[in-house]
PDB file of C-alpha atoms in Angstrom:
ATOM      1  CA  ASP A   1      -0.310  -0.161  -0.015  1.00  0.00           C
ATOM      2  CA  THR A   2       1.674   3.273  -1.037  1.00  0.00           C
ATOM      3  CA  GLU A   3      -1.050   5.543  -0.506  1.00  0.00           C
ATOM      4  CA  VAL A   4      -1.636   8.556   1.668  1.00  0.00           C
ATOM      5  CA  THR A   5      -5.350   9.326   2.188  1.00  0.00           C
ATOM      6  CA  GLN A   6      -6.663  12.654   3.470  1.00  0.00           C
ATOM      7  CA  THR A   7     -10.136  13.429   4.494  1.00  0.00           C
ATOM      8  CA  PRO A   8     -12.242  15.388   4.058  1.00  0.00           C
ATOM      9  CA  LYS A   9     -11.892  15.977   0.352  1.00  0.00           C
ATOM     10  CA  HIS A  10     -13.536  19.506   0.642  1.00  0.00           C
ATOM     11  CA  LEU A  11     -14.097  21.645   3.483  1.00  0.00           C
ATOM     12  CA  VAL A  12     -16.053  24.838   3.837  1.00  0.00           C
ATOM     13  CA  MET A  13     -15.924  26.886   7.184  1.00  0.00           C
ATOM     14  CA  GLY A  14     -16.626  29.892   8.792  1.00  0.00           C
ATOM     15  CA  MET A  15     -13.944  31.906  10.407  1.00  0.00           C
ATOM     16  CA  THR A  16     -15.502  31.138  13.930  1.00  0.00           C
ATOM     17  CA  ASN A  17     -15.528  27.365  13.100  1.00  0.00           C
ATOM     18  CA  LYS A  18     -13.344  24.748  14.438  1.00  0.00           C
ATOM     19  CA  LYS A  19     -12.389  21.859  12.239  1.00  0.00           C
ATOM     20  CA  SER A  20      -9.763  19.060  11.580  1.00  0.00           C
ATOM     21  CA  LEU A  21      -8.029  17.707   8.527  1.00  0.00           C
ATOM     22  CA  LYS A  22      -6.965  13.919   8.679  1.00  0.00           C
ATOM     23  CA  CYS A  23      -4.078  11.986   7.066  1.00  0.00           C
ATOM     24  CA  GLU A  24      -3.491   8.285   7.186  1.00  0.00           C
ATOM     25  CA  GLN A  25      -0.356   6.365   5.918  1.00  0.00           C
ATOM     26  CA  HIS A  26       0.415   2.320   6.058  1.00  0.00           C
ATOM     27  CA  MET A  27       3.736   2.507   4.661  1.00  0.00           C
ATOM     28  CA  GLY A  28       5.709   2.329   7.712  1.00  0.00           C
ATOM     29  CA  HIS A  29       6.973   5.988   7.270  1.00  0.00           C
ATOM     30  CA  ARG A  30       8.020   7.693  10.255  1.00  0.00           C
ATOM     31  CA  ALA A  31       8.196  11.355   8.591  1.00  0.00           C
ATOM     32  CA  MET A  32       5.028  12.973   8.060  1.00  0.00           C
ATOM     33  CA  TYR A  33       4.641  16.681   6.475  1.00  0.00           C
ATOM     34  CA  TRP A  34       1.714  19.232   6.154  1.00  0.00           C
ATOM     35  CA  TYR A  35       1.934  21.642   2.989  1.00  0.00           C
ATOM     36  CA  LYS A  36      -0.280  24.647   1.939  1.00  0.00           C
ATOM     37  CA  GLN A  37      -0.707  25.050  -1.678  1.00  0.00           C
ATOM     38  CA  LYS A  38      -2.106  28.159  -3.212  1.00  0.00           C
ATOM     39  CA  ALA A  39      -3.629  28.099  -7.041  1.00  0.00           C
ATOM     40  CA  LYS A  40      -0.725  28.175  -9.451  1.00  0.00           C
ATOM     41  CA  LYS A  41       1.885  28.396  -6.671  1.00  0.00           C
ATOM     42  CA  PRO A  42       4.003  25.220  -5.382  1.00  0.00           C
ATOM     43  CA  PRO A  43       3.361  23.830  -2.018  1.00  0.00           C
ATOM     44  CA  GLU A  44       4.818  25.257   0.679  1.00  0.00           C
ATOM     45  CA  LEU A  45       6.027  23.507   3.774  1.00  0.00           C
ATOM     46  CA  MET A  46       4.163  23.992   7.156  1.00  0.00           C
ATOM     47  CA  PHE A  47       5.035  20.940   9.459  1.00  0.00           C
ATOM     48  CA  VAL A  48       7.185  18.242   9.800  1.00  0.00           C
ATOM     49  CA  TYR A  49       6.886  15.354  12.156  1.00  0.00           C
ATOM     50  CA  SER A  50       9.582  12.963  12.618  1.00  0.00           C
ATOM     51  CA  TYR A  51       9.073   9.873  14.915  1.00  0.00           C
ATOM     52  CA  GLU A  52       5.584  11.716  16.015  1.00  0.00           C
ATOM     53  CA  LYS A  53       7.522  14.511  17.220  1.00  0.00           C
ATOM     54  CA  LEU A  54       6.966  18.020  15.889  1.00  0.00           C
ATOM     55  CA  SER A  55      10.530  18.741  14.217  1.00  0.00           C
ATOM     56  CA  ILE A  56      10.008  21.780  11.794  1.00  0.00           C
ATOM     57  CA  ASN A  57       7.186  24.408  12.293  1.00  0.00           C
ATOM     58  CA  GLU A  58       7.609  26.826   9.377  1.00  0.00           C
ATOM     59  CA  SER A  59       6.390  30.061  11.540  1.00  0.00           C
ATOM     60  CA  VAL A  60       3.117  28.840  10.991  1.00  0.00           C
ATOM     61  CA  PRO A  61       0.118  31.037  12.903  1.00  0.00           C
ATOM     62  CA  SER A  62      -1.263  29.385  15.975  1.00  0.00           C
ATOM     63  CA  ARG A  63      -4.690  28.933  14.474  1.00  0.00           C
ATOM     64  CA  PHE A  64      -3.192  25.813  12.679  1.00  0.00           C
ATOM     65  CA  SER A  65      -2.423  23.162  15.122  1.00  0.00           C
ATOM     66  CA  PRO A  66      -0.834  19.790  14.226  1.00  0.00           C
ATOM     67  CA  GLU A  67      -0.936  16.678  15.940  1.00  0.00           C
ATOM     68  CA  CYS A  68       0.651  13.372  15.436  1.00  0.00           C
ATOM     69  CA  PRO A  69      -1.361  10.791  17.598  1.00  0.00           C
ATOM     70  CA  ASN A  70       0.545   7.695  16.036  1.00  0.00           C
ATOM     71  CA  SER A  71       3.046   6.531  13.627  1.00  0.00           C
ATOM     72  CA  SER A  72       0.254   6.475  11.072  1.00  0.00           C
ATOM     73  CA  LEU A  73      -2.001   9.657  11.528  1.00  0.00           C
ATOM     74  CA  LEU A  74      -1.473  13.223  11.251  1.00  0.00           C
ATOM     75  CA  ASN A  75      -4.046  15.575  12.088  1.00  0.00           C
ATOM     76  CA  LEU A  76      -4.209  19.643  11.490  1.00  0.00           C
ATOM     77  CA  HIS A  77      -6.687  21.308  13.507  1.00  0.00           C
ATOM     78  CA  LEU A  78      -8.007  24.472  12.366  1.00  0.00           C
ATOM     79  CA  HIS A  79      -9.511  27.126  14.368  1.00  0.00           C
ATOM     80  CA  ALA A  80     -10.225  30.923  13.699  1.00  0.00           C
ATOM     81  CA  LEU A  81      -9.238  30.856  10.297  1.00  0.00           C
ATOM     82  CA  GLN A  82      -8.722  33.845   7.784  1.00  0.00           C
ATOM     83  CA  PRO A  83     -10.305  33.810   4.227  1.00  0.00           C
ATOM     84  CA  GLU A  84      -6.705  33.943   2.851  1.00  0.00           C
ATOM     85  CA  ASP A  85      -6.100  30.544   4.582  1.00  0.00           C
ATOM     86  CA  SER A  86      -8.234  29.104   1.871  1.00  0.00           C
ATOM     87  CA  ALA A  87      -6.044  26.554  -0.073  1.00  0.00           C
ATOM     88  CA  LEU A  88      -5.277  23.029  -0.851  1.00  0.00           C
ATOM     89  CA  TYR A  89      -3.583  21.530   2.068  1.00  0.00           C
ATOM     90  CA  LEU A  90      -1.380  18.492   1.198  1.00  0.00           C
ATOM     91  CA  CYS A  91       0.023  15.744   3.579  1.00  0.00           C
ATOM     92  CA  ALA A  92       2.958  13.966   2.605  1.00  0.00           C
ATOM     93  CA  SER A  93       4.946  10.753   4.293  1.00  0.00           C
ATOM     94  CA  SER A  94       8.412   9.315   3.544  1.00  0.00           C
ATOM     95  CA  GLN A  95      11.067   7.649   5.401  1.00  0.00           C
ATOM     96  CA  VAL A  96      13.351   9.205   7.885  1.00  0.00           C
ATOM     97  CA  GLY A  97      16.926  10.215   6.920  1.00  0.00           C
ATOM     98  CA  GLY A  98      18.762   9.935   3.655  1.00  0.00           C
ATOM     99  CA  SER A  99      17.496  11.018   0.153  1.00  0.00           C
ATOM    100  CA  THR A 100      14.248   9.717   0.613  1.00  0.00           C
ATOM    101  CA  LYS A 101      10.936  10.704  -1.934  1.00  0.00           C
ATOM    102  CA  GLN A 102       7.927  12.039  -0.370  1.00  0.00           C
ATOM    103  CA  TYR A 103       4.440  10.053  -1.014  1.00  0.00           C
ATOM    104  CA  PHE A 104       1.743  12.992  -1.266  1.00  0.00           C
ATOM    105  CA  GLY A 105      -2.129  12.379  -0.563  1.00  0.00           C
ATOM    106  CA  PRO A 106      -4.819  14.246  -2.698  1.00  0.00           C
ATOM    107  CA  GLY A 107      -5.281  17.266  -0.311  1.00  0.00           C
ATOM    108  CA  THR A 108      -7.767  18.914   1.177  1.00  0.00           C
ATOM    109  CA  ARG A 109      -9.517  21.841  -0.576  1.00  0.00           C
ATOM    110  CA  LEU A 110     -10.212  24.430   2.183  1.00  0.00           C
ATOM    111  CA  THR A 111     -12.509  27.477   1.566  1.00  0.00           C
ATOM    112  CA  VAL A 112     -12.881  29.845   4.610  1.00  0.00           C
ATOM    113  CA  LEU A 113     -15.871  32.026   4.331  1.00  0.00           C
TER     114      LEU A 113
ATOM    115  CA  SER B   1      18.172  35.584  -0.849  1.00  0.00           C
ATOM    116  CA  GLN B   2      17.198  31.947  -1.949  1.00  0.00           C
ATOM    117  CA  LYS B   3      15.419  31.055  -4.967  1.00  0.00           C
ATOM    118  CA  ILE B   4      14.522  28.066  -6.808  1.00  0.00           C
ATOM    119  CA  GLU B   5      13.243  29.302 -10.277  1.00  0.00           C
ATOM    120  CA  GLN B   6      11.731  27.149 -13.261  1.00  0.00           C
ATOM    121  CA  ASN B   7      12.075  29.399 -15.688  1.00  0.00           C
ATOM    122  CA  SER B   8       9.083  28.206 -18.048  1.00  0.00           C
ATOM    123  CA  GLU B   9       5.763  28.999 -16.275  1.00  0.00           C
ATOM    124  CA  ALA B  10       3.995  27.437 -19.314  1.00  0.00           C
ATOM    125  CA  LEU B  11       5.562  25.084 -22.043  1.00  0.00           C
ATOM    126  CA  ASN B  12       3.776  23.996 -25.056  1.00  0.00           C
ATOM    127  CA  ILE B  13       5.641  21.063 -26.896  1.00  0.00           C
ATOM    128  CA  GLN B  14       4.425  19.015 -29.946  1.00  0.00           C
ATOM    129  CA  GLU B  15       3.765  15.624 -29.679  1.00  0.00           C
ATOM    130  CA  GLY B  16       6.841  13.132 -30.222  1.00  0.00           C
ATOM    131  CA  LYS B  17       9.050  15.781 -29.547  1.00  0.00           C
ATOM    132  CA  THR B  18      11.489  16.054 -26.430  1.00  0.00           C
ATOM    133  CA  ALA B  19      10.165  18.353 -23.655  1.00  0.00           C
ATOM    134  CA  THR B  20      12.869  19.813 -21.721  1.00  0.00           C
ATOM    135  CA  LEU B  21      12.279  22.055 -18.404  1.00  0.00           C
ATOM    136  CA  THR B  22      14.562  24.023 -16.581  1.00  0.00           C
ATOM    137  CA  CYS B  23      15.387  24.453 -12.816  1.00  0.00           C
ATOM    138  CA  ASN B  24      17.462  27.003 -11.504  1.00  0.00           C
ATOM    139  CA  TYR B  25      18.899  27.486  -7.998  1.00  0.00           C
ATOM    140  CA  THR B  26      20.359  30.421  -5.947  1.00  0.00           C
ATOM    141  CA  ASN B  27      22.005  30.634  -2.645  1.00  0.00           C
ATOM    142  CA  TYR B  28      21.433  26.840  -2.155  1.00  0.00           C
ATOM    143  CA  SER B  29      23.755  23.964  -1.452  1.00  0.00           C
ATOM    144  CA  PRO B  30      21.676  21.161  -2.122  1.00  0.00           C
ATOM    145  CA  ALA B  31      22.418  17.364  -1.116  1.00  0.00           C
ATOM    146  CA  TYR B  32      20.078  16.221  -3.735  1.00  0.00           C
ATOM    147  CA  LEU B  33      17.341  17.579  -6.197  1.00  0.00           C
ATOM    148  CA  GLN B  34      13.789  15.885  -7.056  1.00  0.00           C
ATOM    149  CA  TRP B  35      11.211  16.381  -9.843  1.00  0.00           C
ATOM    150  CA  TYR B  36       7.637  15.689  -9.248  1.00  0.00           C
ATOM    151  CA  ARG B  37       4.697  15.989 -11.307  1.00  0.00           C
ATOM    152  CA  GLN B  38       1.258  17.383 -10.182  1.00  0.00           C
ATOM    153  CA  ASP B  39      -2.090  17.322 -11.883  1.00  0.00           C
ATOM    154  CA  PRO B  40      -4.907  19.518 -11.302  1.00  0.00           C
ATOM    155  CA  GLY B  41      -6.528  19.131  -8.005  1.00  0.00           C
ATOM    156  CA  ARG B  42      -4.062  16.393  -6.769  1.00  0.00           C
ATOM    157  CA  GLY B  43      -0.936  15.825  -4.791  1.00  0.00           C
ATOM    158  CA  PRO B  44       2.473  15.786  -6.356  1.00  0.00           C
ATOM    159  CA  VAL B  45       3.974  12.333  -7.389  1.00  0.00           C
ATOM    160  CA  PHE B  46       7.746  11.843  -7.309  1.00  0.00           C
ATOM    161  CA  LEU B  47       9.377  11.255 -10.411  1.00  0.00           C
ATOM    162  CA  LEU B  48      13.222  11.273  -9.948  1.00  0.00           C
ATOM    163  CA  LEU B  49      16.034  11.949  -7.518  1.00  0.00           C
ATOM    164  CA  ILE B  50      19.540  13.155  -8.584  1.00  0.00           C
ATOM    165  CA  ARG B  51      21.897  13.498  -5.938  1.00  0.00           C
ATOM    166  CA  GLU B  52      24.763  16.208  -5.813  1.00  0.00           C
ATOM    167  CA  ASN B  53      27.377  14.236  -6.813  1.00  0.00           C
ATOM    168  CA  GLU B  54      25.506  12.839  -9.765  1.00  0.00           C
ATOM    169  CA  LYS B  55      25.436  14.341 -13.289  1.00  0.00           C
ATOM    170  CA  GLU B  56      22.487  12.262 -14.960  1.00  0.00           C
ATOM    171  CA  LYS B  57      19.575   9.917 -14.084  1.00  0.00           C
ATOM    172  CA  ARG B  58      17.350   8.221 -16.338  1.00  0.00           C
ATOM    173  CA  LYS B  59      13.898   6.554 -15.832  1.00  0.00           C
ATOM    174  CA  GLU B  60      11.980   5.059 -18.951  1.00  0.00           C
ATOM    175  CA  ARG B  61      11.536   8.394 -21.196  1.00  0.00           C
ATOM    176  CA  LEU B  62      12.674  10.759 -18.274  1.00  0.00           C
ATOM    177  CA  LYS B  63      16.048  12.201 -18.038  1.00  0.00           C
ATOM    178  CA  VAL B  64      17.338  14.538 -15.321  1.00  0.00           C
ATOM    179  CA  THR B  65      20.512  16.295 -15.446  1.00  0.00           C
ATOM    180  CA  PHE B  66      22.314  18.140 -12.337  1.00  0.00           C
ATOM    181  CA  ASP B  67      25.112  21.007 -12.777  1.00  0.00           C
ATOM    182  CA  THR B  68      26.148  22.228  -9.485  1.00  0.00           C
ATOM    183  CA  THR B  69      28.616  24.646 -11.006  1.00  0.00           C
ATOM    184  CA  LEU B  70      25.850  26.270 -13.038  1.00  0.00           C
ATOM    185  CA  LYS B  71      23.087  25.714 -10.116  1.00  0.00           C
ATOM    186  CA  GLN B  72      21.054  23.905 -12.848  1.00  0.00           C
ATOM    187  CA  SER B  73      18.962  20.860 -13.283  1.00  0.00           C
ATOM    188  CA  LEU B  74      17.377  19.845 -16.378  1.00  0.00           C
ATOM    189  CA  PHE B  75      14.404  17.511 -16.795  1.00  0.00           C
ATOM    190  CA  HIS B  76      13.758  15.942 -20.221  1.00  0.00           C
ATOM    191  CA  ILE B  77      10.847  13.959 -21.325  1.00  0.00           C
ATOM    192  CA  THR B  78      11.501  12.107 -24.729  1.00  0.00           C
ATOM    193  CA  ALA B  79       8.930  11.170 -27.312  1.00  0.00           C
ATOM    194  CA  SER B  80       6.318  13.382 -25.318  1.00  0.00           C
ATOM    195  CA  GLN B  81       2.828  12.288 -25.181  1.00  0.00           C
ATOM    196  CA  PRO B  82      -0.517  14.295 -24.137  1.00  0.00           C
ATOM    197  CA  ALA B  83      -0.672  12.106 -20.833  1.00  0.00           C
ATOM    198  CA  ASP B  84       2.385  13.962 -19.993  1.00  0.00           C
ATOM    199  CA  SER B  85       0.640  17.095 -19.772  1.00  0.00           C
ATOM    200  CA  ALA B  86       0.978  18.477 -16.243  1.00  0.00           C
ATOM    201  CA  THR B  87       2.584  20.572 -14.141  1.00  0.00           C
ATOM    202  CA  TYR B  88       6.315  19.733 -13.011  1.00  0.00           C
ATOM    203  CA  LEU B  89       7.820  20.854  -9.963  1.00  0.00           C
ATOM    204  CA  CYS B  90      11.631  20.365  -9.151  1.00  0.00           C
ATOM    205  CA  ALA B  91      12.351  20.384  -5.132  1.00  0.00           C
ATOM    206  CA  LEU B  92      15.500  20.551  -3.241  1.00  0.00           C
ATOM    207  CA  VAL B  93      16.906  19.635  -0.036  1.00  0.00           C
ATOM    208  CA  PRO B  94      19.886  21.804   0.940  1.00  0.00           C
ATOM    209  CA  ARG B  95      23.066  20.154   2.617  1.00  0.00           C
ATOM    210  CA  SER B  96      22.076  21.853   5.892  1.00  0.00           C
ATOM    211  CA  ASN B  97      18.842  20.331   5.945  1.00  0.00           C
ATOM    212  CA  PHE B  98      19.712  16.666   5.141  1.00  0.00           C
ATOM    213  CA  GLY B  99      18.295  14.140   7.461  1.00  0.00           C
ATOM    214  CA  ASN B 100      14.932  16.039   8.174  1.00  0.00           C
ATOM    215  CA  GLU B 101      13.896  16.113   4.393  1.00  0.00           C
ATOM    216  CA  LYS B 102      12.643  19.780   4.647  1.00  0.00           C
ATOM    217  CA  LEU B 103      11.893  20.094   0.748  1.00  0.00           C
ATOM    218  CA  THR B 104      11.552  23.215  -1.218  1.00  0.00           C
ATOM    219  CA  PHE B 105       9.754  23.483  -4.357  1.00  0.00           C
ATOM    220  CA  GLY B 106      10.361  25.561  -7.405  1.00  0.00           C
ATOM    221  CA  THR B 107       7.869  27.544  -9.211  1.00  0.00           C
ATOM    222  CA  GLY B 108       6.594  25.018 -11.352  1.00  0.00           C
ATOM    223  CA  THR B 109       6.458  24.618 -14.998  1.00  0.00           C
ATOM    224  CA  ARG B 110       3.046  23.784 -16.557  1.00  0.00           C
ATOM    225  CA  LEU B 111       3.591  21.309 -19.612  1.00  0.00           C
ATOM    226  CA  THR B 112       1.378  20.937 -22.329  1.00  0.00           C
ATOM    227  CA  ILE B 113       1.637  18.237 -25.079  1.00  0.00           C
ATOM    228  CA  ILE B 114       0.064  19.252 -28.345  1.00  0.00           C
ATOM    229  CA  PRO B 115      -1.151  16.287 -30.433  1.00  0.00           C
TER     230      PRO B 115
END
């Protein structure tokens, strides 16, 4: 199984809502990532988890809160988002260390009203 | 400042010809460079990886070159097909981030193969 799954596929939320994005992989990868991608732009790294510990936070606003409950799951909790946070949110996983490729999920298309 | 630029935002190539995409970087010392393909509304898919001490890698109709003196990677698709139409992204990991896999993506090239 070389698949990364993400739910939901689409999410519309108001600025006062709290929602969560979910990501799952069963490839035994111990590095997991959240990226944000705006239209016609490349993915931008938000967070990296290595062995279930947060190893990189790219100065992301606190209204985005990541969580890695176990080696297969990665969540992104959303609260008090702004319309400019509307984007495609991509999850990825990879082996840790060395030159390894990342496997991406299909993304969650988020719209903040 | 650090930059990774793919100098064609869009590229149209006739079917059967070779498509060549360019990735230039500034103020990076990459440990390795990767190329991904992304279709609309989908996540990127890994294609090829080349290390700093390698000059060329091939996989079927794909070829990547890496010139650390020119600070450039070229990505070639030979015998191009309409199914190759997609956005292609280069991405690198600097030596300073080697081991934590912090990928930084280039600006992307939208390739269209015309039948």
